[in-house]
Amino acid sequence: KEKAKNVKGDLKNELTEINGVQFLAKQVDLDGGALKDLSFQLGGEVENLFLLLGSANNGKAIISCYISKDLAEEKGLNAGQIVRELGKHIQGGGGGQAFFATAGGKNPDGIAKALEEGKNFVS
């Protein structure tokens, strides 16, 4: 929890605005539960947030996607569809809700490519 709190401050400073969307795609050193906590904490503080987080643990890769509910509805974005698409880069898949979803895979080397491609959904 403490680690996620420290990371949150760093991430808030790194947000980039793209077409009115507060965007960030970043690899962090947190487990799946912490990725979710962090995503919802940031989502509660930042409007129009599109957050992609990637993490590698024990040879496994995780990608999470958080999209502010208003933004998901307004732009027709679906986090579940997005992680399914990006999950291909980590040789995995996943899903979830329109505003939060995660994908797991077995190729941590694909995280950077997946995060980079995530920007296409908002530009």
JSON list of C-alpha atoms in Angstrom, two decimals:
[
{"chain": "A", "resi": 1, "resn": "LYS", "atom": "CA", "xyz": [0.00, 0.00, 0.00]},
{"chain": "A", "resi": 2, "resn": "GLU", "atom": "CA", "xyz": [2.76, 2.42, 1.00]},
{"chain": "A", "resi": 3, "resn": "LYS", "atom": "CA", "xyz": [4.67, 1.73, -2.20]},
{"chain": "A", "resi": 4, "resn": "ALA", "atom": "CA", "xyz": [1.56, 2.36, -4.30]},
{"chain": "A", "resi": 5, "resn": "LYS", "atom": "CA", "xyz": [1.08, 5.70, -2.52]},
{"chain": "A", "resi": 6, "resn": "ASN", "atom": "CA", "xyz": [4.61, 6.84, -3.40]},
{"chain": "A", "resi": 7, "resn": "VAL", "atom": "CA", "xyz": [4.21, 5.71, -7.00]},
{"chain": "A", "resi": 8, "resn": "LYS", "atom": "CA", "xyz": [0.89, 7.59, -7.25]},
{"chain": "A", "resi": 9, "resn": "GLY", "atom": "CA", "xyz": [2.55, 10.97, -6.66]},
{"chain": "A", "resi": 10, "resn": "ASP", "atom": "CA", "xyz": [5.16, 10.22, -9.31]},
{"chain": "A", "resi": 11, "resn": "LEU", "atom": "CA", "xyz": [2.54, 9.13, -11.82]},
{"chain": "A", "resi": 12, "resn": "LYS", "atom": "CA", "xyz": [0.39, 12.23, -11.31]},
{"chain": "A", "resi": 13, "resn": "ASN", "atom": "CA", "xyz": [3.40, 14.35, -12.26]},
{"chain": "A", "resi": 14, "resn": "GLU", "atom": "CA", "xyz": [3.93, 12.34, -15.45]},
{"chain": "A", "resi": 15, "resn": "LEU", "atom": "CA", "xyz": [0.41, 12.64, -16.91]},
{"chain": "A", "resi": 16, "resn": "THR", "atom": "CA", "xyz": [0.30, 14.02, -20.45]},
{"chain": "A", "resi": 17, "resn": "GLU", "atom": "CA", "xyz": [-2.73, 15.70, -21.95]},
{"chain": "A", "resi": 18, "resn": "ILE", "atom": "CA", "xyz": [-3.75, 14.31, -25.33]},
{"chain": "A", "resi": 19, "resn": "ASN", "atom": "CA", "xyz": [-6.97, 15.66, -26.86]},
{"chain": "A", "resi": 20, "resn": "GLY", "atom": "CA", "xyz": [-8.36, 16.57, -23.44]},
{"chain": "A", "resi": 21, "resn": "VAL", "atom": "CA", "xyz": [-7.46, 13.18, -21.98]},
{"chain": "A", "resi": 22, "resn": "GLN", "atom": "CA", "xyz": [-5.04, 12.85, -19.06]},
{"chain": "A", "resi": 23, "resn": "PHE", "atom": "CA", "xyz": [-2.92, 9.99, -20.42]},
{"chain": "A", "resi": 24, "resn": "LEU", "atom": "CA", "xyz": [-0.18, 7.87, -18.95]},
{"chain": "A", "resi": 25, "resn": "ALA", "atom": "CA", "xyz": [1.28, 4.52, -19.95]},
{"chain": "A", "resi": 26, "resn": "LYS", "atom": "CA", "xyz": [4.06, 3.29, -17.69]},
{"chain": "A", "resi": 27, "resn": "GLN", "atom": "CA", "xyz": [5.72, 0.18, -16.37]},
{"chain": "A", "resi": 28, "resn": "VAL", "atom": "CA", "xyz": [5.78, 0.03, -12.56]},
{"chain": "A", "resi": 29, "resn": "ASP", "atom": "CA", "xyz": [7.08, -2.46, -10.03]},
{"chain": "A", "resi": 30, "resn": "LEU", "atom": "CA", "xyz": [3.79, -3.47, -8.38]},
{"chain": "A", "resi": 31, "resn": "ASP", "atom": "CA", "xyz": [1.67, -6.62, -8.27]},
{"chain": "A", "resi": 32, "resn": "GLY", "atom": "CA", "xyz": [-1.79, -6.94, -9.80]},
{"chain": "A", "resi": 33, "resn": "GLY", "atom": "CA", "xyz": [-3.67, -5.94, -6.65]},
{"chain": "A", "resi": 34, "resn": "ALA", "atom": "CA", "xyz": [-1.55, -2.83, -6.19]},
{"chain": "A", "resi": 35, "resn": "LEU", "atom": "CA", "xyz": [-2.03, -1.89, -9.87]},
{"chain": "A", "resi": 36, "resn": "LYS", "atom": "CA", "xyz": [-5.79, -1.96, -9.33]},
{"chain": "A", "resi": 37, "resn": "ASP", "atom": "CA", "xyz": [-5.62, 0.03, -6.06]},
{"chain": "A", "resi": 38, "resn": "LEU", "atom": "CA", "xyz": [-3.35, 2.60, -7.67]},
{"chain": "A", "resi": 39, "resn": "SER", "atom": "CA", "xyz": [-5.56, 2.92, -10.75]},
{"chain": "A", "resi": 40, "resn": "PHE", "atom": "CA", "xyz": [-8.69, 3.58, -8.70]},
{"chain": "A", "resi": 41, "resn": "GLN", "atom": "CA", "xyz": [-6.90, 6.03, -6.38]},
{"chain": "A", "resi": 42, "resn": "LEU", "atom": "CA", "xyz": [-5.63, 8.04, -9.34]},
{"chain": "A", "resi": 43, "resn": "GLY", "atom": "CA", "xyz": [-9.01, 7.75, -11.04]},
{"chain": "A", "resi": 44, "resn": "GLY", "atom": "CA", "xyz": [-10.61, 9.33, -8.00]},
{"chain": "A", "resi": 45, "resn": "GLU", "atom": "CA", "xyz": [-8.28, 12.32, -8.17]},
{"chain": "A", "resi": 46, "resn": "VAL", "atom": "CA", "xyz": [-7.84, 12.92, -11.91]},
{"chain": "A", "resi": 47, "resn": "GLU", "atom": "CA", "xyz": [-10.67, 13.61, -14.35]},
{"chain": "A", "resi": 48, "resn": "ASN", "atom": "CA", "xyz": [-10.62, 12.23, -17.91]},
{"chain": "A", "resi": 49, "resn": "LEU", "atom": "CA", "xyz": [-7.94, 9.71, -16.96]},
{"chain": "A", "resi": 50, "resn": "PHE", "atom": "CA", "xyz": [-6.70, 7.03, -19.35]},
{"chain": "A", "resi": 51, "resn": "LEU", "atom": "CA", "xyz": [-4.12, 5.02, -17.44]},
{"chain": "A", "resi": 52, "resn": "LEU", "atom": "CA", "xyz": [-2.22, 2.01, -18.69]},
{"chain": "A", "resi": 53, "resn": "LEU", "atom": "CA", "xyz": [0.10, 0.30, -16.24]},
{"chain": "A", "resi": 54, "resn": "GLY", "atom": "CA", "xyz": [2.36, -2.63, -16.95]},
{"chain": "A", "resi": 55, "resn": "SER", "atom": "CA", "xyz": [4.21, -4.82, -14.51]},
{"chain": "A", "resi": 56, "resn": "ALA", "atom": "CA", "xyz": [6.47, -7.86, -14.65]},
{"chain": "A", "resi": 57, "resn": "ASN", "atom": "CA", "xyz": [6.51, -10.36, -11.79]},
{"chain": "A", "resi": 58, "resn": "ASN", "atom": "CA", "xyz": [8.19, -13.77, -11.74]},
{"chain": "A", "resi": 59, "resn": "GLY", "atom": "CA", "xyz": [8.39, -14.03, -15.51]},
{"chain": "A", "resi": 60, "resn": "LYS", "atom": "CA", "xyz": [4.75, -13.03, -15.94]},
{"chain": "A", "resi": 61, "resn": "ALA", "atom": "CA", "xyz": [3.39, -9.80, -17.38]},
{"chain": "A", "resi": 62, "resn": "ILE", "atom": "CA", "xyz": [0.36, -7.80, -16.28]},
{"chain": "A", "resi": 63, "resn": "ILE", "atom": "CA", "xyz": [-1.23, -4.84, -18.05]},
{"chain": "A", "resi": 64, "resn": "SER", "atom": "CA", "xyz": [-4.04, -2.86, -16.48]},
{"chain": "A", "resi": 65, "resn": "CYS", "atom": "CA", "xyz": [-6.16, -0.21, -18.13]},
{"chain": "A", "resi": 66, "resn": "TYR", "atom": "CA", "xyz": [-8.22, 2.34, -16.21]},
{"chain": "A", "resi": 67, "resn": "ILE", "atom": "CA", "xyz": [-10.47, 4.79, -18.05]},
{"chain": "A", "resi": 68, "resn": "SER", "atom": "CA", "xyz": [-12.58, 7.40, -16.22]},
{"chain": "A", "resi": 69, "resn": "LYS", "atom": "CA", "xyz": [-16.24, 6.36, -16.57]},
{"chain": "A", "resi": 70, "resn": "ASP", "atom": "CA", "xyz": [-17.25, 9.66, -18.21]},
{"chain": "A", "resi": 71, "resn": "LEU", "atom": "CA", "xyz": [-14.41, 9.33, -20.68]},
{"chain": "A", "resi": 72, "resn": "ALA", "atom": "CA", "xyz": [-15.22, 5.69, -21.49]},
{"chain": "A", "resi": 73, "resn": "GLU", "atom": "CA", "xyz": [-18.80, 6.68, -22.29]},
{"chain": "A", "resi": 74, "resn": "GLU", "atom": "CA", "xyz": [-18.00, 9.91, -24.11]},
{"chain": "A", "resi": 75, "resn": "LYS", "atom": "CA", "xyz": [-15.32, 8.44, -26.39]},
{"chain": "A", "resi": 76, "resn": "GLY", "atom": "CA", "xyz": [-16.73, 4.92, -26.63]},
{"chain": "A", "resi": 77, "resn": "LEU", "atom": "CA", "xyz": [-13.60, 3.43, -25.08]},
{"chain": "A", "resi": 78, "resn": "ASN", "atom": "CA", "xyz": [-13.69, 0.00, -23.47]},
{"chain": "A", "resi": 79, "resn": "ALA", "atom": "CA", "xyz": [-10.84, -1.07, -21.18]},
{"chain": "A", "resi": 80, "resn": "GLY", "atom": "CA", "xyz": [-11.77, -4.73, -21.64]},
{"chain": "A", "resi": 81, "resn": "GLN", "atom": "CA", "xyz": [-11.36, -4.52, -25.42]},
{"chain": "A", "resi": 82, "resn": "ILE", "atom": "CA", "xyz": [-8.17, -2.49, -25.05]},
{"chain": "A", "resi": 83, "resn": "VAL", "atom": "CA", "xyz": [-6.42, -5.01, -22.77]},
{"chain": "A", "resi": 84, "resn": "ARG", "atom": "CA", "xyz": [-7.50, -7.86, -25.04]},
{"chain": "A", "resi": 85, "resn": "GLU", "atom": "CA", "xyz": [-5.81, -6.05, -27.93]},
{"chain": "A", "resi": 86, "resn": "LEU", "atom": "CA", "xyz": [-2.68, -5.10, -25.98]},
{"chain": "A", "resi": 87, "resn": "GLY", "atom": "CA", "xyz": [-2.52, -8.53, -24.35]},
{"chain": "A", "resi": 88, "resn": "LYS", "atom": "CA", "xyz": [-1.27, -9.94, -27.65]},
{"chain": "A", "resi": 89, "resn": "HIS", "atom": "CA", "xyz": [2.09, -8.27, -27.00]},
{"chain": "A", "resi": 90, "resn": "ILE", "atom": "CA", "xyz": [2.54, -10.14, -23.72]},
{"chain": "A", "resi": 91, "resn": "GLN", "atom": "CA", "xyz": [1.29, -13.45, -25.15]},
{"chain": "A", "resi": 92, "resn": "GLY", "atom": "CA", "xyz": [-1.81, -13.38, -23.05]},
{"chain": "A", "resi": 93, "resn": "GLY", "atom": "CA", "xyz": [-5.23, -11.92, -22.70]},
{"chain": "A", "resi": 94, "resn": "GLY", "atom": "CA", "xyz": [-7.75, -10.66, -20.26]},
{"chain": "A", "resi": 95, "resn": "GLY", "atom": "CA", "xyz": [-10.77, -8.50, -19.89]},
{"chain": "A", "resi": 96, "resn": "GLY", "atom": "CA", "xyz": [-12.94, -6.69, -17.43]},
{"chain": "A", "resi": 97, "resn": "GLN", "atom": "CA", "xyz": [-15.29, -3.76, -17.41]},
{"chain": "A", "resi": 98, "resn": "ALA", "atom": "CA", "xyz": [-15.47, -0.75, -19.72]},
{"chain": "A", "resi": 99, "resn": "PHE", "atom": "CA", "xyz": [-13.58, 1.39, -17.21]},
{"chain": "A", "resi": 100, "resn": "PHE", "atom": "CA", "xyz": [-11.12, -1.10, -15.70]},
{"chain": "A", "resi": 101, "resn": "ALA", "atom": "CA", "xyz": [-9.60, -4.29, -17.04]},
{"chain": "A", "resi": 102, "resn": "THR", "atom": "CA", "xyz": [-6.43, -6.34, -16.76]},
{"chain": "A", "resi": 103, "resn": "ALA", "atom": "CA", "xyz": [-4.55, -8.73, -18.99]},
{"chain": "A", "resi": 104, "resn": "GLY", "atom": "CA", "xyz": [-1.99, -11.29, -17.93]},
{"chain": "A", "resi": 105, "resn": "GLY", "atom": "CA", "xyz": [0.58, -12.95, -20.12]},
{"chain": "A", "resi": 106, "resn": "LYS", "atom": "CA", "xyz": [3.86, -14.82, -20.20]},
{"chain": "A", "resi": 107, "resn": "ASN", "atom": "CA", "xyz": [6.00, -12.35, -22.13]},
{"chain": "A", "resi": 108, "resn": "PRO", "atom": "CA", "xyz": [7.20, -9.43, -19.94]},
{"chain": "A", "resi": 109, "resn": "ASP", "atom": "CA", "xyz": [9.37, -8.24, -22.86]},
{"chain": "A", "resi": 110, "resn": "GLY", "atom": "CA", "xyz": [6.19, -7.18, -24.67]},
{"chain": "A", "resi": 111, "resn": "ILE", "atom": "CA", "xyz": [5.07, -4.72, -21.98]},
{"chain": "A", "resi": 112, "resn": "ALA", "atom": "CA", "xyz": [6.89, -1.69, -23.43]},
{"chain": "A", "resi": 113, "resn": "LYS", "atom": "CA", "xyz": [5.40, -2.29, -26.90]},
{"chain": "A", "resi": 114, "resn": "ALA", "atom": "CA", "xyz": [1.91, -2.74, -25.45]},
{"chain": "A", "resi": 115, "resn": "LEU", "atom": "CA", "xyz": [2.14, 0.48, -23.43]},
{"chain": "A", "resi": 116, "resn": "GLU", "atom": "CA", "xyz": [3.42, 2.39, -26.46]},
{"chain": "A", "resi": 117, "resn": "GLU", "atom": "CA", "xyz": [0.56, 1.11, -28.60]},
{"chain": "A", "resi": 118, "resn": "GLY", "atom": "CA", "xyz": [-1.92, 2.17, -25.92]},
{"chain": "A", "resi": 119, "resn": "LYS", "atom": "CA", "xyz": [-1.45, 5.79, -26.89]},
{"chain": "A", "resi": 120, "resn": "ASN", "atom": "CA", "xyz": [-3.20, 5.07, -30.21]},
{"chain": "A", "resi": 121, "resn": "PHE", "atom": "CA", "xyz": [-6.50, 4.71, -28.37]},
{"chain": "A", "resi": 122, "resn": "VAL", "atom": "CA", "xyz": [-6.52, 8.39, -27.36]},
{"chain": "A", "resi": 123, "resn": "SER", "atom": "CA", "xyz": [-4.64, 10.13, -30.17]}
]
